[in-house]
CSV table of C-alpha atoms in Angstrom, one decimal:
chain,number,residue,atom,x,y,z
A,9,THR,CA,61.6,78.2,170.5
A,10,THR,CA,60.0,81.5,170.6
A,11,GLU,CA,62.0,84.4,171.0
A,12,ILE,CA,61.3,86.6,174.1
A,13,TYR,CA,61.4,90.7,174.0
A,14,THR,CA,61.6,92.8,177.6
A,15,LEU,CA,60.5,96.0,176.6
A,16,SER,CA,60.1,99.2,178.7
A,17,LEU,CA,56.3,100.9,179.2
A,18,HIS,CA,56.6,104.0,177.8
A,19,ASP,CA,54.0,106.6,175.9
A,20,ALA,CA,52.8,104.5,172.8
A,21,LEU,CA,54.4,105.6,169.8
A,22,PRO,CA,51.6,106.7,167.6
A,23,ILE,CA,52.8,105.0,163.7
A,24,SER,CA,50.8,106.3,160.2
A,25,LEU,CA,50.4,103.9,157.8
A,26,ILE,CA,51.3,105.7,154.7
A,27,GLY,CA,49.7,103.3,152.3
A,28,ALA,CA,46.7,100.8,152.9
A,29,SER,CA,48.5,97.5,151.3
A,30,ARG,CA,48.6,94.1,151.6
A,31,ILE,CA,52.0,94.3,153.4
A,32,ALA,CA,50.1,96.3,156.2
A,33,SER,CA,47.1,94.5,156.4
A,34,ASN,CA,48.9,90.7,156.0
A,35,HIS,CA,51.8,91.9,158.3
A,36,MET,CA,52.7,94.9,159.6
A,37,ILE,CA,49.2,95.8,161.2
A,38,ASP,CA,49.9,92.9,163.8
A,39,ALA,CA,53.5,93.7,164.1
A,40,ILE,CA,52.7,96.9,165.0
A,41,ARG,CA,50.0,95.9,167.6
A,42,SER,CA,52.6,93.4,168.8
A,43,GLN,CA,54.5,96.2,170.6
A,44,PRO,CA,53.3,97.3,173.7
A,45,ASP,CA,54.5,100.5,173.2
A,46,ALA,CA,53.0,101.3,170.1
A,47,GLN,CA,50.3,102.0,168.2
A,48,ILE,CA,48.7,103.0,164.9
A,49,ALA,CA,47.1,106.3,164.6
A,50,SER,CA,46.2,106.5,160.9
A,51,VAL,CA,46.1,105.1,157.3
A,52,LEU,CA,46.9,107.4,154.3
A,53,SER,CA,45.5,106.6,150.7
A,54,ALA,CA,44.9,108.4,147.6
A,55,ASP,CA,41.3,106.5,147.6
A,56,ALA,CA,38.7,107.9,149.9
A,57,GLN,CA,36.6,104.6,149.4
A,58,ARG,CA,39.9,102.4,150.3
A,59,ALA,CA,40.9,104.6,153.1
A,60,GLU,CA,37.8,104.6,155.3
A,61,SER,CA,37.2,100.8,154.0
A,62,TYR,CA,40.5,99.7,154.9
A,63,ALA,CA,40.8,101.9,158.6
A,64,ALA,CA,37.1,100.3,159.4
A,65,THR,CA,38.8,97.1,158.8
A,66,HIS,CA,41.3,97.3,160.8
A,67,GLY,CA,40.0,99.5,163.6
A,68,ILE,CA,42.1,101.8,162.8
A,69,PRO,CA,41.2,105.6,164.4
A,70,GLN,CA,41.8,107.9,161.5
A,71,TYR,CA,42.3,107.9,157.7
A,72,PHE,CA,43.7,110.4,155.8
A,73,THR,CA,44.1,110.9,151.5
A,74,ASP,CA,46.5,113.4,151.9
A,75,LEU,CA,50.1,113.4,153.0
A,76,ASP,CA,50.4,117.1,154.4
A,77,THR,CA,47.4,116.7,156.4
A,78,LEU,CA,48.0,113.6,158.2
A,79,LEU,CA,51.9,114.8,158.7
A,80,ALA,CA,50.2,118.0,160.6
A,81,GLN,CA,48.8,115.4,163.4
A,82,THR,CA,49.7,115.6,166.5
A,83,GLU,CA,49.2,111.9,166.8
A,84,CYS,CA,51.8,110.7,164.5
A,85,ASP,CA,55.1,110.1,165.5
A,86,ALA,CA,56.7,107.8,162.9
A,87,VAL,CA,55.5,106.2,159.7
A,88,TYR,CA,55.1,102.8,157.8
A,89,ILE,CA,55.5,103.6,154.2
A,90,SER,CA,54.4,100.5,151.7
A,91,THR,CA,52.9,102.2,148.6
A,92,THR,CA,54.3,101.7,145.2
A,93,ASN,CA,58.3,102.1,144.9
A,94,GLU,CA,58.0,105.7,142.5
A,95,LYS,CA,56.4,107.1,145.6
A,96,HIS,CA,58.7,106.0,148.5
A,97,HIS,CA,61.0,109.0,148.4
A,98,PRO,CA,58.6,111.7,148.1
A,99,GLN,CA,56.3,110.6,150.8
A,100,ALA,CA,59.7,109.7,152.9
A,101,MET,CA,61.1,113.2,152.1
A,102,LYS,CA,57.9,114.5,153.4
A,103,ALA,CA,57.7,112.7,156.2
A,104,ILE,CA,61.5,113.0,157.1
A,105,ALA,CA,60.9,117.1,156.7
A,106,ALA,CA,58.1,117.0,159.8
A,107,GLY,CA,59.8,115.4,161.8
A,108,LYS,CA,59.2,112.0,161.5
A,109,HIS,CA,60.7,108.7,162.5
A,110,VAL,CA,60.5,106.5,159.4
A,111,LEU,CA,60.5,102.7,158.3
A,112,CYS,CA,59.9,102.1,154.5
A,113,GLU,CA,59.3,99.3,152.3
A,114,LYS,CA,61.9,97.9,149.9
A,115,PRO,CA,63.1,98.7,147.7
A,116,LEU,CA,63.8,102.6,149.4
A,117,ALA,CA,63.5,103.9,146.0
A,118,THR,CA,63.8,103.3,142.2
A,119,SER,CA,67.1,105.2,141.8
A,120,THR,CA,70.7,105.2,144.7
A,121,THR,CA,70.3,109.2,144.2
A,122,ASP,CA,66.9,109.1,145.8
A,123,ALA,CA,67.4,106.9,148.4
A,124,VAL,CA,70.7,107.8,149.7
A,125,GLU,CA,68.7,111.5,150.1
A,126,MET,CA,66.1,110.0,152.4
A,127,VAL,CA,68.8,108.5,154.5
A,128,THR,CA,71.1,111.4,154.6
A,129,GLN,CA,68.3,114.1,155.1
A,130,ALA,CA,67.0,111.8,157.7
A,131,ALA,CA,70.7,112.0,159.8
A,132,LYS,CA,70.3,115.4,159.5
A,133,ARG,CA,67.1,116.0,160.8
A,134,GLY,CA,68.1,113.5,163.9
A,135,VAL,CA,64.8,110.6,162.8
A,136,VAL,CA,65.1,107.1,162.9
A,137,PHE,CA,65.0,105.6,159.2
A,138,GLY,CA,64.8,102.1,158.5
A,139,THR,CA,63.9,99.4,155.5
A,140,ASN,CA,62.0,97.1,156.2
A,141,HIS,CA,63.9,93.8,155.2
A,142,HIS,CA,62.2,91.3,157.3
A,143,LEU,CA,64.1,88.2,156.5
A,144,ARG,CA,67.3,89.5,158.4
A,145,ASN,CA,65.1,89.1,161.5
A,146,GLY,CA,64.9,85.9,161.1
A,147,GLY,CA,65.9,83.1,163.4
A,148,ALA,CA,67.2,80.4,160.8
A,149,HIS,CA,69.3,83.5,159.1
A,150,ILE,CA,70.4,84.6,162.6
A,151,ALA,CA,71.7,81.1,163.5
A,152,MET,CA,73.1,80.6,160.2
A,153,ARG,CA,75.4,84.6,160.9
A,154,ASP,CA,76.3,82.7,163.9
A,155,LEU,CA,77.2,79.8,162.5
A,156,ILE,CA,79.6,82.1,159.9
A,157,ALA,CA,81.0,84.4,162.3
A,158,ALA,CA,81.8,81.3,164.7
A,159,GLY,CA,84.0,79.9,162.2
A,160,ARG,CA,81.9,76.8,161.7
A,161,VAL,CA,82.3,76.4,158.0
A,162,GLY,CA,85.8,78.1,157.8
A,163,LYS,CA,86.4,80.7,154.6
A,164,VAL,CA,83.6,81.3,152.9
A,165,LEU,CA,83.9,80.4,148.6
A,166,SER,CA,80.9,80.3,147.7
A,167,VAL,CA,77.1,81.1,148.5
A,168,ARG,CA,74.1,79.8,146.4
A,169,VAL,CA,70.6,81.7,146.9
A,170,TYR,CA,67.4,79.8,145.5
A,171,HIS,CA,64.5,82.4,145.8
A,172,ALA,CA,61.9,81.5,142.5
A,173,VAL,CA,58.6,81.6,143.7
A,174,SER,CA,55.2,81.8,142.2
A,175,LEU,CA,53.6,85.5,142.9
A,176,PRO,CA,49.8,85.4,144.3
A,177,GLU,CA,47.4,86.9,141.7
A,178,GLN,CA,46.9,89.3,144.3
A,179,LEU,CA,49.8,90.6,144.6
A,180,ARG,CA,50.8,90.7,140.7
A,181,GLY,CA,49.3,94.5,139.3
A,182,TRP,CA,51.7,96.8,139.1
A,183,ARG,CA,54.5,94.4,140.1
A,184,ILE,CA,54.7,92.3,136.5
A,185,ASN,CA,53.3,95.3,134.4
A,186,ASP,CA,54.4,99.0,135.5
A,187,ALA,CA,58.7,100.0,135.3
A,188,SER,CA,57.8,103.2,136.2
A,189,ALA,CA,55.8,102.2,139.4
A,190,GLY,CA,59.2,100.1,140.3
A,191,GLY,CA,57.6,96.1,139.0
A,192,GLY,CA,59.9,93.8,138.2
A,193,VAL,CA,61.6,90.9,139.9
A,194,ILE,CA,64.8,92.9,140.6
A,195,PRO,CA,63.2,95.4,142.9
A,196,ASP,CA,60.7,92.9,144.3
A,197,ILE,CA,62.9,90.0,145.8
A,198,THR,CA,66.7,90.4,144.3
A,199,VAL,CA,67.0,93.5,146.8
A,200,HIS,CA,66.0,90.9,149.6
A,201,ASN,CA,68.4,88.3,148.6
A,202,VAL,CA,71.0,91.0,148.7
A,203,ASP,CA,70.4,92.3,152.0
A,204,THR,CA,70.0,88.6,153.1
A,205,VAL,CA,73.7,88.0,151.6
A,206,ARG,CA,75.1,90.9,153.1
A,207,PHE,CA,73.9,90.5,156.8
A,208,LEU,CA,75.1,86.9,156.8
A,209,LEU,CA,78.5,87.4,155.6
A,210,ASP,CA,78.8,91.2,156.7
A,211,GLU,CA,80.7,92.5,153.3
A,212,ASP,CA,79.0,94.1,149.7
A,213,PRO,CA,79.1,92.7,146.2
A,214,VAL,CA,81.5,94.3,144.3
A,215,ASP,CA,80.8,93.6,140.7
A,216,VAL,CA,77.9,91.6,139.1
A,217,ILE,CA,76.7,89.5,136.0
A,218,ALA,CA,73.3,88.5,135.0
A,219,LYS,CA,70.8,87.5,132.6
A,220,SER,CA,67.0,88.1,133.0
A,221,THR,CA,63.6,87.3,131.2
A,222,THR,CA,59.9,87.3,131.2
A,223,SER,CA,58.8,83.9,131.2
A,224,GLY,CA,55.5,83.6,131.6
A,225,LEU,CA,54.0,87.0,134.0
A,226,GLY,CA,56.3,90.0,133.4
A,227,GLU,CA,54.6,92.7,130.8
A,228,GLY,CA,57.5,95.0,130.0
A,229,VAL,CA,59.4,94.0,133.2
A,230,GLU,CA,61.3,90.9,133.5
A,231,ASP,CA,59.9,88.3,136.0
A,232,SER,CA,62.9,86.1,136.4
A,233,VAL,CA,66.2,86.7,136.7
A,234,MET,CA,69.7,85.0,137.6
A,235,SER,CA,72.9,86.4,138.9
A,236,VAL,CA,76.4,86.0,139.9
A,237,TRP,CA,78.3,88.7,142.5
A,238,THR,CA,81.9,89.1,143.3
A,239,MET,CA,81.8,90.1,146.8
A,240,ALA,CA,84.9,92.0,148.7
A,241,SER,CA,86.5,89.2,149.9
A,242,GLY,CA,86.2,87.5,146.8
A,243,THR,CA,83.4,85.2,148.0
A,244,MET,CA,81.3,84.5,144.6
A,245,VAL,CA,77.5,84.5,145.2
A,246,GLN,CA,75.0,83.0,142.8
A,247,SER,CA,71.0,84.2,142.9
A,248,HIS,CA,68.1,83.3,141.3
A,249,GLU,CA,64.8,85.0,141.9
A,250,SER,CA,61.5,84.7,140.0
A,251,PHE,CA,57.7,85.2,140.2
A,252,THR,CA,56.5,81.8,137.6
A,253,HIS,CA,57.8,78.9,140.1
A,254,SER,CA,55.4,77.3,141.1
A,255,PHE,CA,56.5,74.0,142.7
A,256,ALA,CA,60.0,75.8,143.8
A,257,ARG,CA,61.8,74.8,147.0
A,258,THR,CA,63.5,79.0,148.6
A,259,GLY,CA,66.9,78.5,150.6
A,260,ILE,CA,70.7,79.0,150.8
A,261,GLU,CA,73.5,77.2,150.2
A,262,ILE,CA,76.9,78.8,151.9
A,263,HIS,CA,80.1,76.4,151.4
A,264,GLY,CA,83.5,77.4,152.6
A,265,THR,CA,86.7,75.4,153.3
A,266,ASP,CA,85.4,73.7,156.8
A,267,GLY,CA,81.7,72.9,156.3
A,268,SER,CA,78.7,73.5,154.2
A,269,ILE,CA,75.3,75.1,155.5
A,270,TYR,CA,72.0,74.1,153.8
A,271,ALA,CA,68.9,76.3,154.8
A,272,GLN,CA,65.3,75.1,153.3
A,273,ASN,CA,62.4,76.5,153.1
A,274,ILE,CA,63.8,79.9,154.7
A,275,MET,CA,63.2,82.8,152.1
A,276,ARG,CA,60.0,83.8,152.8
A,277,GLN,CA,57.3,85.5,155.5
A,278,GLU,CA,56.8,83.0,158.0
A,279,PRO,CA,58.9,81.2,160.8
A,280,GLY,CA,60.1,77.8,160.2
A,281,GLY,CA,62.4,76.0,157.3
A,282,SER,CA,65.7,74.0,158.3
A,283,VAL,CA,69.0,75.0,158.7
A,284,THR,CA,71.9,72.0,158.4
A,285,LEU,CA,75.6,72.1,159.1
A,286,ILE,CA,78.1,69.3,157.5
A,287,ASP,CA,81.4,69.4,158.3
A,288,MET,CA,84.1,67.1,159.2
A,289,GLN,CA,82.5,65.4,162.4
A,290,GLY,CA,79.2,64.6,159.8
A,291,GLU,CA,75.5,66.5,159.8
A,292,HIS,CA,73.9,68.6,162.7
A,293,GLU,CA,70.7,70.0,162.3
A,294,ILE,CA,71.0,73.8,163.5
A,295,ALA,CA,68.1,74.6,166.4
A,296,PHE,CA,66.8,78.3,165.8
A,297,ASP,CA,64.2,80.7,166.9
A,298,THR,CA,60.6,80.7,165.3
A,299,HIS,CA,59.8,84.5,166.1
A,300,ASN,CA,57.6,86.4,164.0
A,301,MET,CA,60.5,88.5,161.9
A,302,TYR,CA,57.7,91.5,161.7
A,303,HIS,CA,57.4,91.8,165.2
A,304,ARG,CA,61.1,91.3,165.8
A,305,ALA,CA,62.0,93.8,162.8
A,306,LEU,CA,59.1,96.9,164.7
A,307,HIS,CA,60.9,95.6,167.9
A,308,ARG,CA,64.1,97.2,166.9
A,309,PHE,CA,62.5,100.1,165.1
A,310,THR,CA,60.7,101.0,168.1
A,311,GLU,CA,62.8,100.8,170.2
A,312,ALA,CA,65.6,102.6,168.6
A,313,THR,CA,62.8,105.5,168.3
A,314,ARG,CA,63.3,105.3,171.9
A,315,GLY,CA,67.5,106.3,171.6
A,316,ARG,CA,68.1,102.5,172.3
A,317,GLY,CA,69.6,100.5,169.5
A,318,ALA,CA,69.2,100.5,165.8
A,319,PRO,CA,66.8,99.3,163.2
A,320,SER,CA,67.4,95.6,162.2
A,321,ALA,CA,68.4,97.4,158.9
A,322,ASP,CA,69.1,100.7,158.4
A,323,GLY,CA,68.8,102.9,155.4
A,324,ILE,CA,72.5,102.4,154.3
A,325,ASP,CA,71.1,98.5,154.4
A,326,GLY,CA,68.3,99.7,152.4
A,327,VAL,CA,70.7,101.9,149.7
A,328,LYS,CA,73.0,99.1,149.4
A,329,SER,CA,70.4,96.4,148.7
A,330,LEU,CA,69.2,98.9,145.8
A,331,ALA,CA,72.4,99.7,144.5
A,332,VAL,CA,73.0,96.2,144.2
A,333,ALA,CA,69.7,95.0,142.3
A,334,LEU,CA,70.2,98.4,140.1
A,335,ALA,CA,73.6,97.0,139.1
A,336,VAL,CA,72.0,93.6,138.7
A,337,ARG,CA,69.4,95.1,136.3
A,338,GLU,CA,71.9,96.8,134.4
A,339,ALA,CA,74.1,93.9,133.7
A,340,ALA,CA,71.1,91.9,132.7
A,341,GLN,CA,70.2,94.3,130.3
A,342,THR,CA,73.3,94.9,128.6
A,343,GLY,CA,75.2,91.7,128.8
A,344,ARG,CA,78.1,93.2,130.8
A,345,THR,CA,79.7,93.0,133.8
A,346,ARG,CA,78.8,96.3,136.2
A,347,THR,CA,80.3,97.3,139.6
A,348,VAL,CA,78.1,98.4,142.1
A,349,ASP,CA,77.8,102.3,142.4
A,350,TYR,CA,78.0,102.8,146.5
A,351,SER,CA,79.0,106.4,145.4
A,352,GLY,CA,77.2,109.1,148.1
A,353,VAL,CA,76.3,106.0,150.3
A,354,PRO,CA,77.1,107.4,154.1
A,355,GLN,CA,79.7,106.2,155.7
């Protein structure tokens, strides 16, 4: 089935792309244009030739190489930031100071201090701040959350997340060799798994243990990691992320006192996969919507800028997923259990 959105007609929200990125070209340009009350106003790249080519290829009316100049345009009410991770904080801070709504790629920053500053300043300025955690918008994930909330598995005892993939050649670059840019599988994939588990269980990890390694791609950053988290309720979570697994499936298992959920091939950018509930009555295939996750995320974000509701993942969600990911990295580096540092996170 397909999720249908009912939208009111308004003047189209002009959104500028901060970063001429593949995530924008592969998913977000289409997602923005899927909204009847949003439009792409401009694109920014530090490389003038890339900015011009990107704008021409995607039919974007303006391109810029200077962020201040872009933010001064009247045709820019919101920005979508998808540059390398170390640039998110300074770019978001400038956008917020200019009164622009912000949708930022994960991880929000390379430190929780910077991420907290982004979120708190957005609140003070009165602009919407969203984190582009797309998975919580998936029909499979929403169906799983509904099953748990309805008590279909009873008390959740444990969760297993497997999200080991083969990183495509065109996405490698800084992700596998530049720690200063925020490279490594932990900031790239672990943050997604953290947000997904938080969304499903509606609670936060308290502490983590982990081991990481370089197993074929990483150059100065980890390309594979396994971790175990203790949730606030005592639920145990096991999570596995990698850039080097060419034939692995992705999925989530949730085991409770009254049932188990098995979801396969759902940790990806396209809808699909399967969700199965097993309980005392037998095995049940669970139906779910197969809407585009990015379309739903943009719908929620644009509606929030109109004063209706909130982004599907807000700034606090982004700060918390980053805090857990950083704890996982520290635990892997030190070989010790690490308590997740949520200090400064807005309540």
